[in-house]
């Protein structure tokens, strides 16, 4: 049973930066398909960025050029570097991992982090 433990987050003013971390245990991160999700207050949880086993990333349009997903295989850690933050980025952010490509492609994940709050003030 993999564990994903998240760190980072907090409160910043618009234009500021934050970095989220997601430390993976049990499984080697290089064998996992990873996703960052976020859930704004009162809204559904949505995918923000994905990173596959090779490190290839995808992003939703609203975060392209501002949020960067990466991973450090040696530290077994996934990151989300957030820059030029906007109030609309305010949300609970979750990392998730899938063991299987097809499940991951369909949006199914096997393991989830506990979530971390990001609040961006105007």
Tab-separated table of N, CA, C and O in Angstrom:
chain	number	residue	atom	x	y	z
A	1	UNK	N	0.852	-1.185	0.000
A	1	UNK	CA	0.000	0.000	0.000
A	1	UNK	C	0.886	1.232	0.000
A	1	UNK	O	1.543	1.530	0.980
A	2	UNK	N	0.908	1.947	-1.113
A	2	UNK	CA	1.739	3.146	-1.199
A	2	UNK	C	1.175	4.233	-0.312
A	2	UNK	O	-0.018	4.280	-0.023
A	3	UNK	N	2.047	5.098	0.126
A	3	UNK	CA	1.630	6.280	0.873
A	3	UNK	C	2.148	7.509	0.165
A	3	UNK	O	3.303	7.539	-0.273
A	4	UNK	N	1.303	8.512	0.037
A	4	UNK	CA	1.684	9.784	-0.548
A	4	UNK	C	1.487	10.847	0.539
A	4	UNK	O	0.357	11.054	0.999
A	5	UNK	N	2.555	11.485	0.924
A	5	UNK	CA	2.494	12.497	1.978
A	5	UNK	C	2.879	13.836	1.373
A	5	UNK	O	3.964	13.985	0.821
A	6	UNK	N	1.991	14.798	1.522
A	6	UNK	CA	2.178	16.100	0.911
A	6	UNK	C	2.740	17.119	1.887
A	6	UNK	O	2.440	17.084	3.091
A	7	UNK	N	3.543	18.017	1.334
A	7	UNK	CA	4.107	19.131	2.093
A	7	UNK	C	3.976	20.390	1.245
A	7	UNK	O	3.836	20.340	0.030
A	8	UNK	N	4.090	21.511	1.921
A	8	UNK	CA	4.041	22.786	1.208
A	8	UNK	C	2.652	23.388	1.274
A	8	UNK	O	1.824	23.007	2.091
A	9	UNK	N	2.382	24.315	0.406
A	9	UNK	CA	1.118	25.022	0.452
A	9	UNK	C	1.205	26.207	1.386
A	9	UNK	O	2.248	26.529	1.938
A	10	UNK	N	0.066	26.864	1.581
A	10	UNK	CA	0.027	28.020	2.453
A	10	UNK	C	-0.719	29.168	1.800
A	10	UNK	O	-1.480	28.973	0.853
A	11	UNK	N	-0.461	30.345	2.318
A	11	UNK	CA	-1.152	31.542	1.836
A	11	UNK	C	-0.154	32.520	1.240
A	11	UNK	O	0.891	32.788	1.858
A	12	UNK	N	-0.474	33.022	0.068
A	12	UNK	CA	0.378	34.010	-0.597
A	12	UNK	C	-0.485	35.065	-1.246
A	12	UNK	O	-1.683	34.865	-1.447
A	13	UNK	N	0.136	36.168	-1.600
A	13	UNK	CA	-0.558	37.181	-2.365
A	13	UNK	C	-0.461	36.856	-3.860
A	13	UNK	O	0.443	36.114	-4.291
A	14	UNK	N	-1.379	37.409	-4.616
A	14	UNK	CA	-1.359	37.207	-6.064
A	14	UNK	C	0.010	37.600	-6.625
A	14	UNK	O	0.595	38.598	-6.215
A	15	UNK	N	0.482	36.757	-7.524
A	15	UNK	CA	1.803	36.960	-8.105
A	15	UNK	C	2.900	36.202	-7.393
A	15	UNK	O	4.027	36.116	-7.896
A	16	UNK	N	2.574	35.654	-6.246
A	16	UNK	CA	3.559	34.927	-5.455
A	16	UNK	C	3.783	33.515	-5.939
A	16	UNK	O	3.192	33.071	-6.926
A	17	UNK	N	4.658	32.815	-5.213
A	17	UNK	CA	5.042	31.459	-5.597
A	17	UNK	C	4.954	30.517	-4.399
A	17	UNK	O	5.143	30.939	-3.247
A	18	UNK	N	4.706	29.268	-4.707
A	18	UNK	CA	4.711	28.208	-3.712
A	18	UNK	C	5.201	26.935	-4.385
A	18	UNK	O	5.075	26.791	-5.606
A	19	UNK	N	5.724	26.014	-3.577
A	19	UNK	CA	6.065	24.703	-4.108
A	19	UNK	C	5.423	23.633	-3.246
A	19	UNK	O	5.582	23.631	-2.026
A	20	UNK	N	4.721	22.743	-3.904
A	20	UNK	CA	4.128	21.600	-3.230
A	20	UNK	C	4.998	20.369	-3.463
A	20	UNK	O	5.554	20.195	-4.547
A	21	UNK	N	5.092	19.543	-2.439
A	21	UNK	CA	5.836	18.288	-2.546
A	21	UNK	C	4.926	17.125	-2.199
A	21	UNK	O	4.015	17.258	-1.382
A	22	UNK	N	5.215	15.987	-2.795
A	22	UNK	CA	4.441	14.775	-2.549
A	22	UNK	C	5.442	13.630	-2.457
A	22	UNK	O	5.996	13.204	-3.474
A	23	UNK	N	5.699	13.177	-1.251
A	23	UNK	CA	6.689	12.131	-1.021
A	23	UNK	C	6.012	10.771	-1.093
A	23	UNK	O	5.029	10.519	-0.384
A	24	UNK	N	6.556	9.919	-1.937
A	24	UNK	CA	5.965	8.601	-2.173
A	24	UNK	C	6.757	7.534	-1.427
A	24	UNK	O	7.991	7.537	-1.454
A	25	UNK	N	6.045	6.646	-0.784
A	25	UNK	CA	6.708	5.529	-0.118
A	25	UNK	C	6.143	4.205	-0.630
A	25	UNK	O	5.046	4.165	-1.178
A	26	UNK	N	6.906	3.172	-0.457
A	26	UNK	CA	6.617	1.793	-0.868
A	26	UNK	C	6.950	1.592	-2.341
A	26	UNK	O	7.738	0.716	-2.684
A	27	UNK	N	6.336	2.364	-3.221
A	27	UNK	CA	6.616	2.227	-4.644
A	27	UNK	C	7.671	3.236	-5.081
A	27	UNK	O	7.734	4.356	-4.552
A	28	UNK	N	8.462	2.863	-6.069
A	28	UNK	CA	9.399	3.800	-6.673
A	28	UNK	C	8.638	4.701	-7.619
A	28	UNK	O	7.853	4.236	-8.456
A	29	UNK	N	8.855	6.012	-7.483
A	29	UNK	CA	8.063	6.969	-8.244
A	29	UNK	C	8.234	6.799	-9.743
A	29	UNK	O	7.340	7.136	-10.519
A	30	UNK	N	9.372	6.260	-10.146
A	30	UNK	CA	9.613	6.073	-11.577
A	30	UNK	C	8.709	4.995	-12.178
A	30	UNK	O	8.651	4.853	-13.403
A	31	UNK	N	8.024	4.232	-11.343
A	31	UNK	CA	7.112	3.197	-11.831
A	31	UNK	C	5.652	3.652	-11.801
A	31	UNK	O	4.760	2.889	-12.150
A	32	UNK	N	5.426	4.891	-11.389
A	32	UNK	CA	4.075	5.400	-11.191
A	32	UNK	C	3.714	6.481	-12.194
A	32	UNK	O	4.573	7.226	-12.668
A	33	UNK	N	2.433	6.558	-12.481
A	33	UNK	CA	1.875	7.654	-13.260
A	33	UNK	C	1.243	8.614	-12.244
A	33	UNK	O	0.407	8.214	-11.445
A	34	UNK	N	1.656	9.876	-12.300
A	34	UNK	CA	1.293	10.815	-11.233
A	34	UNK	C	0.416	11.945	-11.766
A	34	UNK	O	0.547	12.367	-12.921
A	35	UNK	N	-0.432	12.453	-10.888
A	35	UNK	CA	-1.326	13.552	-11.240
A	35	UNK	C	-1.445	14.517	-10.073
A	35	UNK	O	-1.483	14.093	-8.911
A	36	UNK	N	-1.493	15.776	-10.383
A	36	UNK	CA	-1.875	16.816	-9.414
A	36	UNK	C	-3.310	17.221	-9.711
A	36	UNK	O	-3.646	17.524	-10.851
A	37	UNK	N	-4.136	17.230	-8.665
A	37	UNK	CA	-5.517	17.684	-8.736
A	37	UNK	C	-5.681	18.889	-7.829
A	37	UNK	O	-4.871	19.128	-6.931
A	38	UNK	N	-6.766	19.617	-8.036
A	38	UNK	CA	-7.132	20.660	-7.078
A	38	UNK	C	-8.646	20.753	-6.979
A	38	UNK	O	-9.363	20.446	-7.940
A	39	UNK	N	-9.091	21.182	-5.799
A	39	UNK	CA	-10.522	21.329	-5.548
A	39	UNK	C	-10.763	22.689	-4.913
A	39	UNK	O	-10.478	22.884	-3.715
A	40	UNK	N	-11.257	23.649	-5.708
A	40	UNK	CA	-11.578	24.956	-5.150
A	40	UNK	C	-12.751	24.848	-4.182
A	40	UNK	O	-13.540	23.894	-4.261
A	41	UNK	N	-12.916	25.821	-3.311
A	41	UNK	CA	-14.028	25.794	-2.355
A	41	UNK	C	-15.366	25.690	-3.072
A	41	UNK	O	-15.649	26.470	-3.988
A	42	UNK	N	-16.178	24.725	-2.688
A	42	UNK	CA	-17.506	24.578	-3.252
A	42	UNK	C	-17.559	24.021	-4.657
A	42	UNK	O	-18.616	24.013	-5.278
A	43	UNK	N	-16.412	23.559	-5.162
A	43	UNK	CA	-16.383	23.044	-6.538
A	43	UNK	C	-15.854	21.614	-6.552
A	43	UNK	O	-15.360	21.104	-5.550
A	44	UNK	N	-15.944	21.005	-7.705
A	44	UNK	CA	-15.453	19.643	-7.862
A	44	UNK	C	-13.939	19.626	-8.017
A	44	UNK	O	-13.316	20.614	-8.388
A	45	UNK	N	-13.368	18.469	-7.753
A	45	UNK	CA	-11.935	18.284	-7.913
A	45	UNK	C	-11.613	18.091	-9.388
A	45	UNK	O	-12.271	17.310	-10.084
A	46	UNK	N	-10.591	18.796	-9.863
A	46	UNK	CA	-10.191	18.738	-11.262
A	46	UNK	C	-8.704	18.431	-11.383
A	46	UNK	O	-7.906	18.808	-10.528
A	47	UNK	N	-8.379	17.798	-12.476
A	47	UNK	CA	-6.973	17.542	-12.790
A	47	UNK	C	-6.273	18.835	-13.150
A	47	UNK	O	-6.837	19.674	-13.852
A	48	UNK	N	-5.037	18.998	-12.691
A	48	UNK	CA	-4.250	20.203	-12.986
A	48	UNK	C	-3.065	19.863	-13.896
A	48	UNK	O	-2.810	20.552	-14.870
A	49	UNK	N	-2.353	18.806	-13.522
A	49	UNK	CA	-1.158	18.432	-14.276
A	49	UNK	C	-0.907	16.949	-14.115
A	49	UNK	O	-1.270	16.361	-13.097
A	50	UNK	N	-0.305	16.374	-15.130
A	50	UNK	CA	0.080	14.971	-15.049
A	50	UNK	C	1.555	14.829	-15.385
A	50	UNK	O	2.134	15.680	-16.080
A	51	UNK	N	2.146	13.757	-14.874
A	51	UNK	CA	3.524	13.457	-15.217
A	51	UNK	C	3.644	11.941	-15.306
A	51	UNK	O	3.298	11.224	-14.370
A	52	UNK	N	4.105	11.470	-16.472
A	52	UNK	CA	4.153	10.029	-16.642
A	52	UNK	C	5.479	9.467	-16.148
A	52	UNK	O	6.312	10.183	-15.589
A	53	UNK	N	5.673	8.170	-16.364
A	53	UNK	CA	6.871	7.529	-15.810
A	53	UNK	C	8.140	8.119	-16.389
A	53	UNK	O	9.178	8.173	-15.712
A	54	UNK	N	8.087	8.578	-17.633
A	54	UNK	CA	9.287	9.130	-18.261
A	54	UNK	C	9.548	10.569	-17.872
A	54	UNK	O	10.618	11.110	-18.160
A	55	UNK	N	8.554	11.195	-17.222
A	55	UNK	CA	8.677	12.592	-16.834
A	55	UNK	C	7.952	13.548	-17.762
A	55	UNK	O	7.990	14.764	-17.538
A	56	UNK	N	7.280	13.010	-18.768
A	56	UNK	CA	6.506	13.864	-19.676
A	56	UNK	C	5.310	14.442	-18.931
A	56	UNK	O	4.624	13.723	-18.223
A	57	UNK	N	5.087	15.746	-19.136
A	57	UNK	CA	4.044	16.434	-18.396
A	57	UNK	C	2.941	16.965	-19.315
A	57	UNK	O	3.171	17.241	-20.496
A	58	UNK	N	1.749	17.118	-18.744
A	58	UNK	CA	0.647	17.804	-19.399
A	58	UNK	C	0.012	18.735	-18.377
A	58	UNK	O	0.110	18.486	-17.157
A	59	UNK	N	-0.628	19.791	-18.861
A	59	UNK	CA	-1.233	20.788	-17.985
A	59	UNK	C	-2.572	21.244	-18.545
A	59	UNK	O	-2.781	21.260	-19.751
A	60	UNK	N	-3.441	21.680	-17.647
A	60	UNK	CA	-4.642	22.339	-18.120
A	60	UNK	C	-4.241	23.736	-18.587
A	60	UNK	O	-3.237	24.294	-18.140
A	61	UNK	N	-5.044	24.287	-19.498
A	61	UNK	CA	-4.661	25.555	-20.124
A	61	UNK	C	-4.480	26.683	-19.119
A	61	UNK	O	-3.583	27.525	-19.269
A	62	UNK	N	-5.296	26.717	-18.099
A	62	UNK	CA	-5.283	27.850	-17.172
A	62	UNK	C	-4.016	27.932	-16.332
A	62	UNK	O	-3.765	28.954	-15.691
A	63	UNK	N	-3.217	26.871	-16.302
A	63	UNK	CA	-1.998	26.892	-15.479
A	63	UNK	C	-0.722	26.808	-16.317
A	63	UNK	O	0.373	26.925	-15.764
A	64	UNK	N	-0.875	26.641	-17.611
A	64	UNK	CA	0.311	26.528	-18.472
A	64	UNK	C	1.190	27.763	-18.345
A	64	UNK	O	0.713	28.895	-18.391
A	65	UNK	N	2.486	27.534	-18.182
A	65	UNK	CA	3.419	28.627	-18.037
A	65	UNK	C	3.545	29.151	-16.620
A	65	UNK	O	4.423	29.975	-16.330
A	66	UNK	N	2.674	28.702	-15.722
A	66	UNK	CA	2.736	29.169	-14.329
A	66	UNK	C	3.004	28.032	-13.340
A	66	UNK	O	3.698	28.222	-12.341
A	67	UNK	N	2.450	26.881	-13.603
A	67	UNK	CA	2.647	25.732	-12.726
A	67	UNK	C	3.489	24.687	-13.458
A	67	UNK	O	3.264	24.441	-14.650
A	68	UNK	N	4.427	24.113	-12.750
A	68	UNK	CA	5.323	23.127	-13.341
A	68	UNK	C	5.391	21.887	-12.462
A	68	UNK	O	5.755	21.973	-11.284
A	69	UNK	N	5.030	20.755	-13.037
A	69	UNK	CA	5.131	19.483	-12.333
A	69	UNK	C	6.480	18.846	-12.650
A	69	UNK	O	6.938	18.890	-13.794
A	70	UNK	N	7.089	18.267	-11.643
A	70	UNK	CA	8.369	17.591	-11.848
A	70	UNK	C	8.514	16.502	-10.795
A	70	UNK	O	7.703	16.418	-9.863
A	71	UNK	N	9.505	15.684	-10.966
A	71	UNK	CA	9.742	14.665	-9.958
A	71	UNK	C	11.229	14.419	-9.805
A	71	UNK	O	12.006	14.643	-10.750
A	72	UNK	N	11.606	13.995	-8.631
A	72	UNK	CA	12.981	13.645	-8.318
A	72	UNK	C	12.977	12.163	-7.964
A	72	UNK	O	12.519	11.787	-6.876
A	73	UNK	N	13.447	11.349	-8.894
A	73	UNK	CA	13.403	9.904	-8.659
A	73	UNK	C	14.263	9.494	-7.465
A	73	UNK	O	13.917	8.570	-6.730
A	74	UNK	N	15.369	10.191	-7.272
A	74	UNK	CA	16.257	9.845	-6.159
A	74	UNK	C	15.598	10.101	-4.805
A	74	UNK	O	15.829	9.372	-3.839
A	75	UNK	N	14.753	11.117	-4.768
A	75	UNK	CA	14.063	11.451	-3.518
A	75	UNK	C	12.653	10.861	-3.479
A	75	UNK	O	11.936	11.053	-2.493
A	76	UNK	N	12.279	10.185	-4.568
A	76	UNK	CA	10.933	9.600	-4.664
A	76	UNK	C	9.854	10.636	-4.365
A	76	UNK	O	8.895	10.370	-3.622
A	77	UNK	N	10.035	11.808	-4.935
A	77	UNK	CA	9.166	12.935	-4.627
A	77	UNK	C	8.666	13.611	-5.894
A	77	UNK	O	9.426	13.821	-6.839
A	78	UNK	N	7.396	13.956	-5.851
A	78	UNK	CA	6.739	14.715	-6.908
A	78	UNK	C	6.614	16.156	-6.445
A	78	UNK	O	6.371	16.401	-5.251
A	79	UNK	N	6.773	17.091	-7.362
A	79	UNK	CA	6.685	18.512	-7.026
A	79	UNK	C	5.674	19.214	-7.917
A	79	UNK	O	5.410	18.793	-9.043
A	80	UNK	N	5.134	20.302	-7.394
A	80	UNK	CA	4.369	21.235	-8.208
A	80	UNK	C	4.856	22.628	-7.855
A	80	UNK	O	4.553	23.148	-6.775
A	81	UNK	N	5.648	23.198	-8.741
A	81	UNK	CA	6.139	24.564	-8.565
A	81	UNK	C	5.089	25.503	-9.112
A	81	UNK	O	4.683	25.383	-10.260
A	82	UNK	N	4.664	26.435	-8.272
A	82	UNK	CA	3.566	27.328	-8.620
A	82	UNK	C	4.090	28.757	-8.601
A	82	UNK	O	4.558	29.233	-7.564
A	83	UNK	N	4.014	29.440	-9.725
A	83	UNK	CA	4.451	30.823	-9.827
A	83	UNK	C	3.325	31.680	-10.395
A	83	UNK	O	2.345	31.155	-10.936
A	84	UNK	N	3.490	32.979	-10.271
A	84	UNK	CA	2.470	33.924	-10.777
A	84	UNK	C	1.072	33.491	-10.346
A	84	UNK	O	0.137	33.465	-11.154
A	85	UNK	N	0.950	33.167	-9.084
A	85	UNK	CA	-0.317	32.640	-8.583
A	85	UNK	C	-1.425	33.680	-8.641
A	85	UNK	O	-1.187	34.885	-8.477
A	86	UNK	N	-2.635	33.179	-8.884
A	86	UNK	CA	-3.817	34.025	-8.993
A	86	UNK	C	-4.835	33.593	-7.934
A	86	UNK	O	-4.827	32.432	-7.502
A	87	UNK	N	-5.738	34.487	-7.561
A	87	UNK	CA	-6.771	34.098	-6.593
A	87	UNK	C	-7.558	32.858	-7.027
A	87	UNK	O	-7.963	32.059	-6.170
A	88	UNK	N	-7.739	32.688	-8.316
A	88	UNK	CA	-8.495	31.527	-8.796
A	88	UNK	C	-7.722	30.223	-8.657
A	88	UNK	O	-8.267	29.148	-8.921
A	89	UNK	N	-6.462	30.281	-8.254
A	89	UNK	CA	-5.705	29.069	-7.956
A	89	UNK	C	-5.977	28.566	-6.545
A	89	UNK	O	-5.500	27.487	-6.174
A	90	UNK	N	-6.714	29.350	-5.768
A	90	UNK	CA	-7.046	28.940	-4.412
A	90	UNK	C	-7.820	27.636	-4.422
A	90	UNK	O	-8.851	27.511	-5.088
A	91	UNK	N	-7.286	26.637	-3.725
A	91	UNK	CA	-7.892	25.302	-3.737
A	91	UNK	C	-7.136	24.399	-2.776
A	91	UNK	O	-6.036	24.723	-2.326
A	92	UNK	N	-7.737	23.240	-2.520
A	92	UNK	CA	-7.015	22.155	-1.879
A	92	UNK	C	-6.358	21.369	-3.005
A	92	UNK	O	-7.024	20.983	-3.966
A	93	UNK	N	-5.084	21.140	-2.876
A	93	UNK	CA	-4.321	20.442	-3.915
A	93	UNK	C	-3.986	19.031	-3.438
A	93	UNK	O	-3.572	18.831	-2.292
A	94	UNK	N	-4.154	18.076	-4.366
A	94	UNK	CA	-3.896	16.675	-4.067
A	94	UNK	C	-2.935	16.081	-5.106
A	94	UNK	O	-3.057	16.360	-6.296
A	95	UNK	N	-2.037	15.236	-4.633
A	95	UNK	CA	-1.276	14.411	-5.567
A	95	UNK	C	-1.908	13.024	-5.576
A	95	UNK	O	-2.537	12.595	-4.597
A	96	UNK	N	-1.744	12.349	-6.699
A	96	UNK	CA	-2.315	11.010	-6.846
A	96	UNK	C	-1.403	10.167	-7.716
A	96	UNK	O	-0.675	10.703	-8.555
A	97	UNK	N	-1.481	8.863	-7.519
A	97	UNK	CA	-0.615	7.954	-8.259
A	97	UNK	C	-1.410	6.774	-8.789
A	97	UNK	O	-2.320	6.268	-8.109
A	98	UNK	N	-1.049	6.348	-9.983
A	98	UNK	CA	-1.658	5.163	-10.574
A	98	UNK	C	-0.580	4.184	-10.987
A	98	UNK	O	0.471	4.589	-11.492
A	99	UNK	N	-0.848	2.920	-10.766
A	99	UNK	CA	0.085	1.871	-11.156
A	99	UNK	C	-0.101	1.471	-12.607
A	99	UNK	O	0.817	0.924	-13.234
A	100	UNK	N	-1.264	1.758	-13.148
A	100	UNK	CA	-1.624	1.268	-14.472
A	100	UNK	C	-1.886	2.420	-15.430
A	100	UNK	O	-2.630	3.351	-15.096
A	101	UNK	N	-1.291	2.356	-16.614
A	101	UNK	CA	-1.417	3.462	-17.570
A	101	UNK	C	-2.849	3.675	-18.001
A	101	UNK	O	-3.320	4.811	-18.011
A	102	UNK	N	-3.581	2.621	-18.331
A	102	UNK	CA	-4.943	2.798	-18.829
A	102	UNK	C	-5.852	3.394	-17.758
A	102	UNK	O	-6.670	4.275	-18.038
A	103	UNK	N	-5.711	2.923	-16.549
A	103	UNK	CA	-6.500	3.498	-15.458
A	103	UNK	C	-6.167	4.968	-15.269
A	103	UNK	O	-7.058	5.809	-15.070
A	104	UNK	N	-4.885	5.272	-15.319
A	104	UNK	CA	-4.443	6.656	-15.165
A	104	UNK	C	-4.987	7.519	-16.289
A	104	UNK	O	-5.480	8.625	-16.052
A	105	UNK	N	-4.936	6.998	-17.515
A	105	UNK	CA	-5.437	7.718	-18.685
A	105	UNK	C	-6.932	8.008	-18.536
A	105	UNK	O	-7.429	9.038	-18.982
A	106	UNK	N	-7.630	7.089	-17.884
A	106	UNK	CA	-9.078	7.259	-17.676
A	106	UNK	C	-9.396	8.047	-16.429
A	106	UNK	O	-10.548	8.207	-16.070
A	107	UNK	N	-8.352	8.524	-15.744
A	107	UNK	CA	-8.585	9.354	-14.573
A	107	UNK	C	-8.726	8.612	-13.273
A	107	UNK	O	-9.125	9.197	-12.264
A	108	UNK	N	-8.398	7.325	-13.286
A	108	UNK	CA	-8.484	6.532	-12.064
A	108	UNK	C	-7.110	6.474	-11.403
A	108	UNK	O	-6.108	6.275	-12.081
A	109	UNK	N	-7.097	6.660	-10.112
A	109	UNK	CA	-5.843	6.637	-9.361
A	109	UNK	C	-5.942	5.685	-8.179
A	109	UNK	O	-6.997	5.530	-7.582
A	110	UNK	N	-4.823	5.055	-7.909
A	110	UNK	CA	-4.795	4.049	-6.853
A	110	UNK	C	-4.523	4.639	-5.477
A	110	UNK	O	-5.000	4.131	-4.461
A	111	UNK	N	-3.731	5.709	-5.448
A	111	UNK	CA	-3.314	6.274	-4.165
A	111	UNK	C	-3.415	7.793	-4.214
A	111	UNK	O	-3.180	8.407	-5.262
A	112	UNK	N	-3.713	8.359	-3.053
A	112	UNK	CA	-3.908	9.802	-2.941
A	112	UNK	C	-3.124	10.369	-1.753
A	112	UNK	O	-2.996	9.714	-0.712
A	113	UNK	N	-2.653	11.600	-1.948
A	113	UNK	CA	-2.102	12.331	-0.826
A	113	UNK	C	-3.228	12.895	0.033
A	113	UNK	O	-4.401	12.843	-0.349
A	114	UNK	N	-2.844	13.452	1.159
A	114	UNK	CA	-3.842	13.931	2.116
A	114	UNK	C	-4.401	15.299	1.745
A	114	UNK	O	-5.397	15.743	2.328
A	115	UNK	N	-3.768	15.968	0.787
A	115	UNK	CA	-4.217	17.291	0.385
A	115	UNK	C	-3.480	18.378	1.147
A	115	UNK	O	-3.084	18.210	2.303
A	116	UNK	N	-3.303	19.501	0.461
A	116	UNK	CA	-2.690	20.662	1.088
A	116	UNK	C	-3.355	21.921	0.541
A	116	UNK	O	-3.631	22.018	-0.646
A	117	UNK	N	-3.627	22.870	1.424
A	117	UNK	CA	-4.370	24.063	1.047
A	117	UNK	C	-3.447	25.125	0.462
A	117	UNK	O	-2.380	25.413	1.031
A	118	UNK	N	-3.884	25.702	-0.636
A	118	UNK	CA	-3.219	26.859	-1.233
A	118	UNK	C	-4.248	27.984	-1.292
A	118	UNK	O	-5.327	27.809	-1.848
A	119	UNK	N	-3.904	29.113	-0.690
A	119	UNK	CA	-4.799	30.265	-0.682
A	119	UNK	C	-4.057	31.458	-1.262
A	119	UNK	O	-2.977	31.812	-0.781
A	120	UNK	N	-4.643	32.058	-2.289
A	120	UNK	CA	-4.024	33.205	-2.953
A	120	UNK	C	-4.940	34.408	-2.771
A	120	UNK	O	-6.090	34.396	-3.207
A	121	UNK	N	-4.436	35.430	-2.127
A	121	UNK	CA	-5.221	36.627	-1.889
A	121	UNK	C	-4.935	37.664	-2.982
A	121	UNK	O	-3.834	37.690	-3.531
A	122	UNK	N	-5.925	38.514	-3.278
A	122	UNK	CA	-5.764	39.519	-4.351
A	122	UNK	C	-4.641	40.502	-4.041
A	122	UNK	O	-4.324	40.754	-2.886
